[in-house]
Amino acid sequence: MAVIVRNMQVVHSDIVAAARKAGRDPAEIRLLAVSKSFGADAVIEAAQAGQHAFGENYLQEALDKMTAVRAAQPTICSTLEWHFIGPIQSNKTRPIAEHFDWVHSIEREKIAQRLSQQRPADLPPLNVCLQVNISGEASKSGVPAEQAPALAHAIAALPGLRLRGLMAIPEPAATFEQQSEPFRKVRLLFERLRAEGLALDCLSMGMSADMAAAIAEGATMVRIGTAIFGERNYDK
Ligand SMILES: *Cc1c(COP(=O)(O)O)cnc(C)c1O
């Protein structure tokens, strides 16, 4: 059996196991396949095995891949959902607003306003998550947790966007307990924002190395690259 298909089966059974261990319904957890650095063939193979949502970090790479998938498999292409998960430069917002279904990496109001204004009127609002910097390091992406509530309320008011939740990329950590701590902080922030009246339903957290800890802390979408597609050619 092809490697990607077999890897996807393993990831699905790991999600089920992690959910059951946490007393959660595995159906609450969506799998985002992070296809950065892999080509259209890999996306098509995963899609043919039932994968629906794909995550990309680099705009030009993603647009080229969408074009190639569409050319090779137009029917499959029309069913796919594309998620932008990388840093966003303000001069790149228009193609993101035009070609993606979701953006996980919003960290500034200015970027959110541009995406809202540039979202084509014939498409549904762009689903977005606020990226939170939970480790508090100046070098890391994401809005500091203290500033997240004000930014979340501002984004929720933008007509071209639909604020779905929070995304976080904690520092790599060795043990399950160390991995869990930042995810717990993100979940508490998520619960606070919901208590403040925001209709959030997405906690985008967990990657290949820390998926089980993220699920134990309430992740509703895990972003998995390496465990599905293998080691990347570049590392970003
Ligand atoms: C690359 C990437 C992933 C996937 O990471 P893996 O460790 O390969 O599973 C998830 N989220 C973001 C934001 C990424 O950039």
mmCIF file of C-alpha atoms and ligand atoms in Angstrom:
data_model
loop_
_atom_site.group_PDB
_atom_site.id
_atom_site.type_symbol
_atom_site.label_atom_id
_atom_site.label_comp_id
_atom_site.label_asym_id
_atom_site.label_seq_id
_atom_site.Cartn_x
_atom_site.Cartn_y
_atom_site.Cartn_z
ATOM 1 C CA MET A 1 0.000 0.000 0.000
ATOM 2 C CA ALA A 2 1.203 3.507 -0.747
ATOM 3 C CA VAL A 3 3.078 5.184 2.089
ATOM 4 C CA ILE A 4 0.816 8.254 2.385
ATOM 5 C CA VAL A 5 -2.314 6.113 2.592
ATOM 6 C CA ARG A 6 -0.774 3.900 5.254
ATOM 7 C CA ASN A 7 0.503 6.916 7.207
ATOM 8 C CA MET A 8 -2.963 8.462 7.133
ATOM 9 C CA GLN A 9 -4.449 5.289 8.605
ATOM 10 C CA VAL A 10 -1.898 5.422 11.425
ATOM 11 C CA VAL A 11 -2.630 9.110 12.105
ATOM 12 C CA HIS A 12 -6.381 8.452 12.143
ATOM 13 C CA SER A 13 -5.997 5.607 14.615
ATOM 14 C CA ASP A 14 -3.666 7.742 16.768
ATOM 15 C CA ILE A 15 -6.331 10.483 16.821
ATOM 16 C CA VAL A 16 -8.977 7.966 17.890
ATOM 17 C CA ALA A 17 -6.699 6.558 20.605
ATOM 18 C CA ALA A 18 -5.757 10.014 21.949
ATOM 19 C CA ALA A 19 -9.409 11.118 21.966
ATOM 20 C CA ARG A 20 -10.622 7.983 23.771
ATOM 21 C CA LYS A 21 -7.859 8.321 26.348
ATOM 22 C CA ALA A 22 -9.004 11.890 26.996
ATOM 23 C CA GLY A 23 -12.662 10.834 27.189
ATOM 24 C CA ARG A 24 -13.479 12.721 24.002
ATOM 25 C CA ASP A 25 -15.451 11.809 20.902
ATOM 26 C CA PRO A 26 -12.906 11.276 18.073
ATOM 27 C CA ALA A 27 -15.415 12.842 15.660
ATOM 28 C CA GLU A 28 -14.766 16.227 17.318
ATOM 29 C CA ILE A 29 -11.224 16.286 15.936
ATOM 30 C CA ARG A 30 -10.492 17.250 12.334
ATOM 31 C CA LEU A 31 -7.285 16.355 10.570
ATOM 32 C CA LEU A 32 -5.538 19.078 8.564
ATOM 33 C CA ALA A 33 -2.906 17.518 6.286
ATOM 34 C CA VAL A 34 0.043 19.940 6.072
ATOM 35 C CA SER A 35 1.366 19.451 2.549
ATOM 36 C CA LYS A 36 4.065 22.151 2.452
ATOM 37 C CA SER A 37 7.171 21.083 0.486
ATOM 38 C CA PHE A 38 5.236 18.176 -1.094
ATOM 39 C CA GLY A 39 3.789 18.328 -4.583
ATOM 40 C CA ALA A 40 0.371 17.993 -6.162
ATOM 41 C CA ASP A 41 0.841 14.212 -6.453
ATOM 42 C CA ALA A 42 1.042 13.868 -2.670
ATOM 43 C CA VAL A 43 -2.096 15.995 -2.223
ATOM 44 C CA ILE A 44 -3.980 13.925 -4.792
ATOM 45 C CA GLU A 45 -2.898 10.677 -3.182
ATOM 46 C CA ALA A 46 -4.099 11.838 0.235
ATOM 47 C CA ALA A 47 -7.321 13.231 -1.253
ATOM 48 C CA GLN A 48 -8.061 9.938 -2.997
ATOM 49 C CA ALA A 49 -7.683 8.268 0.396
ATOM 50 C CA GLY A 50 -10.362 10.579 1.803
ATOM 51 C CA GLN A 51 -8.415 13.593 3.076
ATOM 52 C CA HIS A 52 -10.346 16.827 2.603
ATOM 53 C CA ALA A 53 -8.389 19.695 4.216
ATOM 54 C CA PHE A 54 -4.820 20.718 3.330
ATOM 55 C CA GLY A 55 -2.554 23.253 5.046
ATOM 56 C CA GLU A 56 0.086 25.375 3.306
ATOM 57 C CA ASN A 57 2.629 27.913 4.623
ATOM 58 C CA TYR A 58 3.987 29.597 1.497
ATOM 59 C CA LEU A 59 1.678 31.453 -0.835
ATOM 60 C CA GLN A 60 3.361 30.922 -4.200
ATOM 61 C CA GLU A 61 4.014 27.253 -3.509
ATOM 62 C CA ALA A 62 0.375 26.802 -2.528
ATOM 63 C CA LEU A 63 -1.031 28.614 -5.577
ATOM 64 C CA ASP A 64 1.166 26.555 -7.922
ATOM 65 C CA LYS A 65 0.040 23.361 -6.176
ATOM 66 C CA MET A 66 -3.649 24.277 -6.423
ATOM 67 C CA THR A 67 -3.216 24.913 -10.142
ATOM 68 C CA ALA A 68 -1.461 21.573 -10.621
ATOM 69 C CA VAL A 69 -4.091 19.644 -8.622
ATOM 70 C CA ARG A 70 -6.860 21.341 -10.609
ATOM 71 C CA ALA A 71 -5.201 20.485 -13.930
ATOM 72 C CA ALA A 72 -4.645 16.829 -13.005
ATOM 73 C CA GLN A 73 -7.833 16.124 -11.003
ATOM 74 C CA PRO A 74 -10.488 18.837 -11.483
ATOM 75 C CA THR A 75 -13.221 16.852 -9.742
ATOM 76 C CA ILE A 76 -11.129 16.115 -6.669
ATOM 77 C CA CYS A 77 -9.843 19.693 -6.613
ATOM 78 C CA SER A 78 -13.336 21.139 -6.330
ATOM 79 C CA THR A 79 -13.923 19.174 -3.099
ATOM 80 C CA LEU A 80 -10.746 20.249 -1.298
ATOM 81 C CA GLU A 81 -10.462 22.825 1.460
ATOM 82 C CA TRP A 82 -7.256 24.916 1.627
ATOM 83 C CA HIS A 83 -5.919 26.372 4.882
ATOM 84 C CA PHE A 84 -3.206 29.037 5.027
ATOM 85 C CA ILE A 85 -1.091 28.442 8.154
ATOM 86 C CA GLY A 86 2.097 30.475 7.564
ATOM 87 C CA PRO A 87 3.157 34.056 8.312
ATOM 88 C CA ILE A 88 1.273 36.649 6.239
ATOM 89 C CA GLN A 89 2.838 39.711 4.610
ATOM 90 C CA SER A 90 0.395 42.546 4.036
ATOM 91 C CA ASN A 91 1.117 42.684 0.284
ATOM 92 C CA LYS A 92 0.053 39.013 -0.024
ATOM 93 C CA THR A 93 -3.392 39.223 1.530
ATOM 94 C CA ARG A 94 -5.422 39.477 -1.700
ATOM 95 C CA PRO A 95 -4.512 36.084 -3.180
ATOM 96 C CA ILE A 96 -4.943 34.517 0.250
ATOM 97 C CA ALA A 97 -8.446 36.022 0.532
ATOM 98 C CA GLU A 98 -9.252 34.804 -2.987
ATOM 99 C CA HIS A 99 -7.876 31.259 -2.902
ATOM 100 C CA PHE A 100 -8.132 29.917 0.641
ATOM 101 C CA ASP A 101 -11.028 28.677 2.789
ATOM 102 C CA TRP A 102 -9.292 29.173 6.120
ATOM 103 C CA VAL A 103 -6.413 31.235 7.574
ATOM 104 C CA HIS A 104 -4.962 30.078 10.931
ATOM 105 C CA SER A 105 -2.189 32.630 11.299
ATOM 106 C CA ILE A 106 -3.866 35.978 11.995
ATOM 107 C CA GLU A 107 -1.874 38.027 14.459
ATOM 108 C CA ARG A 108 -2.569 41.650 13.495
ATOM 109 C CA GLU A 109 -5.763 43.623 13.015
ATOM 110 C CA LYS A 110 -4.425 45.295 9.872
ATOM 111 C CA ILE A 111 -3.983 41.921 8.149
ATOM 112 C CA ALA A 112 -7.471 40.838 9.239
ATOM 113 C CA GLN A 113 -8.988 44.063 7.853
ATOM 114 C CA ARG A 114 -7.265 43.577 4.498
ATOM 115 C CA LEU A 115 -8.393 39.939 4.250
ATOM 116 C CA SER A 116 -11.954 40.986 5.102
ATOM 117 C CA GLN A 117 -11.984 43.781 2.494
ATOM 118 C CA GLN A 118 -10.394 41.573 -0.173
ATOM 119 C CA ARG A 119 -12.566 38.479 0.355
ATOM 120 C CA PRO A 120 -14.575 38.126 -2.891
ATOM 121 C CA ALA A 121 -18.280 38.828 -2.388
ATOM 122 C CA ASP A 122 -19.327 35.585 -4.106
ATOM 123 C CA LEU A 123 -17.452 33.455 -1.562
ATOM 124 C CA PRO A 124 -18.542 32.710 2.014
ATOM 125 C CA PRO A 125 -16.677 34.630 4.728
ATOM 126 C CA LEU A 126 -13.081 33.476 5.183
ATOM 127 C CA ASN A 127 -12.737 31.214 8.250
ATOM 128 C CA VAL A 128 -9.961 32.509 10.484
ATOM 129 C CA CYS A 129 -8.126 31.625 13.675
ATOM 130 C CA LEU A 130 -6.130 34.002 15.795
ATOM 131 C CA GLN A 131 -2.578 32.747 16.295
ATOM 132 C CA VAL A 132 -1.589 33.069 19.939
ATOM 133 C CA ASN A 133 2.002 33.261 21.187
ATOM 134 C CA ILE A 134 1.628 31.303 24.379
ATOM 135 C CA SER A 135 5.337 30.894 25.151
ATOM 136 C CA GLY A 136 5.745 34.663 25.380
ATOM 137 C CA GLU A 137 8.923 34.882 23.328
ATOM 138 C CA ALA A 138 9.499 38.079 21.390
ATOM 139 C CA SER A 139 10.859 36.156 18.404
ATOM 140 C CA LYS A 140 7.802 33.949 17.974
ATOM 141 C CA SER A 141 4.754 34.542 15.817
ATOM 142 C CA GLY A 142 1.359 35.144 17.299
ATOM 143 C CA VAL A 143 -0.380 37.748 19.399
ATOM 144 C CA PRO A 144 0.561 37.737 23.115
ATOM 145 C CA ALA A 145 -2.199 36.115 25.186
ATOM 146 C CA GLU A 146 -2.935 39.421 27.019
ATOM 147 C CA GLN A 147 -3.729 41.142 23.720
ATOM 148 C CA ALA A 148 -5.737 38.278 22.239
ATOM 149 C CA PRO A 149 -9.200 39.171 23.639
ATOM 150 C CA ALA A 150 -9.218 42.717 22.202
ATOM 151 C CA LEU A 151 -7.978 41.483 18.833
ATOM 152 C CA ALA A 152 -10.476 38.600 18.777
ATOM 153 C CA HIS A 153 -13.415 40.948 19.380
ATOM 154 C CA ALA A 154 -12.176 43.314 16.651
ATOM 155 C CA ILE A 155 -11.805 40.473 14.139
ATOM 156 C CA ALA A 156 -15.195 39.011 15.013
ATOM 157 C CA ALA A 157 -16.763 42.262 13.804
ATOM 158 C CA LEU A 158 -15.248 42.124 10.297
ATOM 159 C CA PRO A 159 -17.862 41.190 7.663
ATOM 160 C CA GLY A 160 -15.586 39.259 5.295
ATOM 161 C CA LEU A 161 -14.261 36.980 8.024
ATOM 162 C CA ARG A 162 -15.704 34.376 10.345
ATOM 163 C CA LEU A 163 -13.627 34.025 13.500
ATOM 164 C CA ARG A 164 -13.526 30.307 14.317
ATOM 165 C CA GLY A 165 -10.986 30.087 17.111
ATOM 166 C CA LEU A 166 -7.355 30.041 18.165
ATOM 167 C CA MET A 167 -4.194 28.526 16.737
ATOM 168 C CA ALA A 168 -0.920 27.951 18.576
ATOM 169 C CA ILE A 169 2.515 26.475 17.880
ATOM 170 C CA PRO A 170 4.199 25.919 21.259
ATOM 171 C CA GLU A 171 7.930 25.366 21.610
ATOM 172 C CA PRO A 172 8.930 21.720 21.090
ATOM 173 C CA ALA A 173 8.902 19.885 24.420
ATOM 174 C CA ALA A 174 10.031 16.393 25.354
ATOM 175 C CA THR A 175 7.387 15.045 27.702
ATOM 176 C CA PHE A 176 3.615 14.806 27.470
ATOM 177 C CA GLU A 177 3.245 16.971 30.574
ATOM 178 C CA GLN A 178 5.555 19.686 29.188
ATOM 179 C CA GLN A 179 3.693 19.598 25.886
ATOM 180 C CA SER A 180 0.326 19.853 27.626
ATOM 181 C CA GLU A 181 1.010 23.021 29.610
ATOM 182 C CA PRO A 182 0.937 25.573 26.756
ATOM 183 C CA PHE A 183 -2.033 23.805 25.123
ATOM 184 C CA ARG A 184 -3.924 24.105 28.406
ATOM 185 C CA LYS A 185 -3.257 27.867 28.439
ATOM 186 C CA VAL A 186 -4.625 28.175 24.896
ATOM 187 C CA ARG A 187 -7.730 26.194 25.866
ATOM 188 C CA LEU A 188 -8.360 28.411 28.903
ATOM 189 C CA LEU A 189 -8.089 31.501 26.680
ATOM 190 C CA PHE A 190 -10.473 29.870 24.182
ATOM 191 C CA GLU A 191 -12.992 29.162 26.960
ATOM 192 C CA ARG A 192 -12.693 32.713 28.234
ATOM 193 C CA LEU A 193 -13.408 34.165 24.776
ATOM 194 C CA ARG A 194 -16.424 31.896 24.407
ATOM 195 C CA ALA A 195 -17.662 33.039 27.815
ATOM 196 C CA GLU A 196 -17.331 36.615 26.502
ATOM 197 C CA GLY A 197 -19.808 35.742 23.762
ATOM 198 C CA LEU A 198 -17.600 34.854 20.783
ATOM 199 C CA ALA A 199 -18.981 31.850 18.853
ATOM 200 C CA LEU A 200 -15.686 29.979 18.559
ATOM 201 C CA ASP A 201 -15.543 26.290 17.625
ATOM 202 C CA CYS A 202 -11.933 25.680 16.547
ATOM 203 C CA LEU A 203 -8.830 25.020 18.615
ATOM 204 C CA SER A 204 -6.094 24.508 16.014
ATOM 205 C CA MET A 205 -3.246 22.901 17.919
ATOM 206 C CA GLY A 206 -1.068 19.815 17.769
ATOM 207 C CA MET A 207 1.485 18.738 15.145
ATOM 208 C CA SER A 208 3.128 15.372 14.438
ATOM 209 C CA ALA A 209 5.234 15.403 17.622
ATOM 210 C CA ASP A 210 2.660 16.688 20.132
ATOM 211 C CA MET A 211 -0.727 15.691 18.733
ATOM 212 C CA ALA A 212 -1.816 13.480 21.638
ATOM 213 C CA ALA A 213 -1.140 16.208 24.237
ATOM 214 C CA ALA A 214 -3.056 18.744 22.120
ATOM 215 C CA ILE A 215 -6.039 16.389 21.834
ATOM 216 C CA ALA A 216 -5.973 15.782 25.591
ATOM 217 C CA GLU A 217 -6.237 19.579 26.044
ATOM 218 C CA GLY A 218 -9.155 20.021 23.678
ATOM 219 C CA ALA A 219 -7.757 20.451 20.146
ATOM 220 C CA THR A 220 -10.492 20.308 17.508
ATOM 221 C CA MET A 221 -8.094 20.513 14.553
ATOM 222 C CA VAL A 222 -4.634 18.950 14.450
ATOM 223 C CA ARG A 223 -2.158 20.081 11.778
ATOM 224 C CA ILE A 224 -0.111 17.090 10.690
ATOM 225 C CA GLY A 225 2.656 17.140 8.083
ATOM 226 C CA THR A 226 5.564 14.785 8.728
ATOM 227 C CA ALA A 227 3.487 11.884 10.075
ATOM 228 C CA ILE A 228 1.492 11.834 6.810
ATOM 229 C CA PHE A 229 3.928 12.883 4.087
ATOM 230 C CA GLY A 230 7.335 12.119 5.646
ATOM 231 C CA GLU A 231 10.315 14.393 6.269
ATOM 232 C CA ARG A 232 10.251 17.684 4.382
ATOM 233 C CA ASN A 233 12.855 18.772 1.855
ATOM 234 C CA TYR A 234 13.124 22.169 3.492
ATOM 235 C CA ASP A 235 12.416 22.811 7.105
ATOM 236 C CA LYS A 236 10.201 25.664 7.993
HETATM 237 C C1 LIG B 1 4.755 22.613 9.166
HETATM 238 C C2 LIG B 1 3.647 22.946 10.091
HETATM 239 C C3 LIG B 1 2.857 21.942 10.681
HETATM 240 C C4 LIG B 1 3.123 20.450 10.506
HETATM 241 O O1 LIG B 1 4.221 20.067 11.275
HETATM 242 P P1 LIG B 1 4.668 18.522 11.417
HETATM 243 O O2 LIG B 1 5.567 18.527 12.582
HETATM 244 O O3 LIG B 1 5.340 18.158 10.142
HETATM 245 O O4 LIG B 1 3.429 17.713 11.650
HETATM 246 C C5 LIG B 1 1.795 22.333 11.472
HETATM 247 N N1 LIG B 1 1.508 23.639 11.680
HETATM 248 C C6 LIG B 1 2.241 24.629 11.151
HETATM 249 C C7 LIG B 1 1.871 26.036 11.417
HETATM 250 C C8 LIG B 1 3.330 24.311 10.350
HETATM 251 O O5 LIG B 1 4.061 25.313 9.836
#
